[in-house]
Coordinates of C-alpha atoms in Angstrom, one line a residue:
M1 CA -67.0 -109.8 -219.1
V2 CA -69.6 -112.6 -218.9
I3 CA -67.3 -115.0 -220.7
H4 CA -64.5 -114.1 -218.2
V5 CA -66.9 -114.7 -215.3
A6 CA -67.9 -118.1 -216.7
N7 CA -64.3 -119.2 -217.2
H8 CA -63.2 -118.0 -213.7
T9 CA -66.2 -119.5 -211.9
A10 CA -65.7 -122.8 -213.6
Q11 CA -62.0 -122.8 -212.9
S12 CA -62.5 -122.0 -209.2
R13 CA -64.8 -125.0 -209.0
G14 CA -62.3 -127.3 -210.9
I15 CA -64.6 -127.6 -213.9
K16 CA -63.2 -127.6 -217.5
L17 CA -65.5 -125.7 -219.8
D18 CA -65.9 -126.6 -223.4
E19 CA -67.0 -123.9 -225.8
S20 CA -70.5 -125.2 -226.0
L21 CA -71.1 -125.2 -222.2
R22 CA -69.5 -121.7 -221.9
D23 CA -71.9 -120.4 -224.6
D24 CA -74.8 -122.0 -222.8
L25 CA -73.8 -120.3 -219.5
V26 CA -73.4 -116.9 -221.2
S27 CA -76.7 -117.3 -222.9
E28 CA -78.4 -118.1 -219.6
V29 CA -76.9 -115.0 -218.0
F30 CA -78.4 -112.8 -220.8
L31 CA -81.7 -114.6 -220.5
V32 CA -81.8 -113.7 -216.8
L33 CA -81.0 -110.1 -217.6
I34 CA -83.8 -109.7 -220.1
A35 CA -86.4 -111.8 -218.2
N36 CA -89.4 -110.1 -216.7
D37 CA -89.0 -107.1 -219.0
R38 CA -85.4 -106.5 -217.9
G39 CA -86.4 -106.6 -214.2
V40 CA -82.8 -107.3 -213.0
L41 CA -81.5 -104.3 -214.8
R42 CA -84.3 -102.1 -213.5
R43 CA -83.4 -103.0 -209.9
F44 CA -79.9 -101.6 -210.4
R45 CA -79.7 -98.8 -207.7
R46 CA -76.2 -97.5 -208.5
N47 CA -74.8 -98.7 -205.1
S48 CA -71.9 -100.0 -207.2
S49 CA -70.7 -99.7 -210.7
L50 CA -72.8 -101.4 -213.4
A51 CA -69.9 -103.7 -214.3
T52 CA -69.8 -104.9 -210.7
Y53 CA -73.5 -105.4 -210.5
L54 CA -73.5 -107.4 -213.8
T55 CA -70.5 -109.4 -212.7
V56 CA -72.3 -110.4 -209.4
I57 CA -75.4 -111.4 -211.3
A58 CA -73.4 -113.4 -213.9
R59 CA -71.4 -115.2 -211.2
R60 CA -74.6 -116.2 -209.3
V61 CA -76.4 -117.5 -212.4
I62 CA -73.3 -119.4 -213.6
A63 CA -72.5 -120.8 -210.2
R64 CA -76.1 -122.0 -209.7
R65 CA -76.1 -123.6 -213.1
L66 CA -72.6 -125.3 -212.6
S67 CA -73.7 -126.5 -209.2
A68 CA -76.8 -128.2 -210.8
L69 CA -74.6 -129.7 -213.5
V70 CA -72.2 -131.1 -210.9
D71 CA -75.1 -132.5 -208.8
N72 CA -76.5 -134.2 -211.9
Q73 CA -73.0 -135.4 -212.8
Q74 CA -73.1 -133.8 -216.2
V75 CA -69.7 -132.2 -215.8
D76 CA -66.5 -133.7 -214.4
I77 CA -64.5 -132.0 -211.7
D78 CA -60.7 -131.9 -211.7
E79 CA -60.0 -132.4 -208.0
S80 CA -56.4 -131.3 -208.2
K81 CA -57.3 -128.0 -209.9
L82 CA -60.1 -127.4 -207.5
Q83 CA -57.9 -127.9 -204.5
A84 CA -55.2 -125.6 -206.0
A85 CA -57.8 -122.9 -206.8
E86 CA -59.4 -123.2 -203.3
S87 CA -56.0 -122.9 -201.6
A88 CA -55.0 -119.8 -203.6
T89 CA -58.4 -118.2 -202.9
R90 CA -58.1 -119.0 -199.2
I91 CA -54.7 -117.3 -199.1
E92 CA -55.9 -114.2 -200.9
N93 CA -59.0 -114.0 -198.7
R94 CA -57.0 -114.5 -195.5
E95 CA -54.6 -111.7 -196.5
E96 CA -57.5 -109.4 -197.3
V97 CA -59.3 -110.3 -194.1
E98 CA -56.1 -109.6 -192.1
R99 CA -55.7 -106.2 -193.8
L100 CA -59.3 -105.3 -193.0
M101 CA -59.1 -106.6 -189.4
E102 CA -56.3 -104.0 -188.8
R103 CA -59.1 -101.4 -188.9
L104 CA -60.9 -103.0 -185.9
D105 CA -60.2 -102.5 -182.3
P106 CA -58.5 -105.5 -180.6
Q107 CA -61.7 -107.0 -179.1
E108 CA -63.6 -106.9 -182.4
S109 CA -60.6 -108.3 -184.3
N110 CA -60.3 -111.1 -181.8
V111 CA -64.0 -112.0 -182.1
V112 CA -63.9 -111.9 -185.9
R113 CA -60.8 -114.1 -185.9
M114 CA -62.3 -116.6 -183.6
Y115 CA -65.7 -116.8 -185.4
H116 CA -64.7 -116.6 -189.0
L117 CA -61.1 -118.0 -189.1
E118 CA -61.2 -120.5 -186.2
G119 CA -64.9 -121.5 -186.5
K120 CA -65.7 -121.0 -182.9
T121 CA -69.3 -120.7 -181.7
Y122 CA -70.8 -117.7 -179.9
H123 CA -70.7 -119.7 -176.7
E124 CA -67.0 -120.6 -177.1
I125 CA -66.1 -117.0 -177.9
S126 CA -68.1 -115.7 -174.9
Q127 CA -66.1 -118.0 -172.6
V128 CA -62.8 -116.9 -174.0
T129 CA -63.5 -113.1 -174.2
G130 CA -65.9 -112.6 -171.3
V131 CA -68.3 -110.9 -173.6
S132 CA -71.9 -112.1 -173.1
E133 CA -73.1 -114.6 -175.7
N134 CA -75.9 -112.2 -176.7
S135 CA -73.4 -109.5 -177.5
I136 CA -71.3 -111.5 -179.9
G137 CA -73.7 -111.2 -182.8
P138 CA -74.0 -107.4 -182.7
L139 CA -70.3 -107.1 -182.1
L140 CA -69.6 -109.2 -185.2
S141 CA -72.2 -107.1 -187.2
R142 CA -70.4 -103.9 -186.3
A143 CA -67.0 -105.3 -187.1
R144 CA -68.2 -106.6 -190.5
Q145 CA -69.6 -103.2 -191.3
K146 CA -66.3 -101.5 -190.4
M147 CA -64.5 -104.1 -192.6
R148 CA -67.0 -103.4 -195.5
E149 CA -66.3 -99.7 -195.2
G150 CA -62.6 -100.4 -195.4
A151 CA -62.8 -102.6 -198.4

């Protein structure tokens, strides 16, 4: 599972992993898992499956490490693969967001669309919808919660 996460995370960032780098990333994940007397594992609260919990941890560790390697120019990025992966992810995410937005009432859906998909500010959303600017944040929070429950 950790190897798959390493491959997928690198691919989504347009980074080609050689076997040595992949092994280093996997080792780093396991070092994080056993650090501080297995503190990360002891914090598992069964809010998700163990596999999901470990996948999230692995992805965070690997993404952080790959980001540092890219910043230090220690790995090369294949821009064409990166753009293709981002485009595919964006389409998948957009389809998922649209499916989840069907669970919202029209006002919530409209605000979520404007904020997350169109990148409008609270002020701009307030002007379009007539909802006070101070109410946009709580409305978005409630809508996100409904969307999480529908996922």
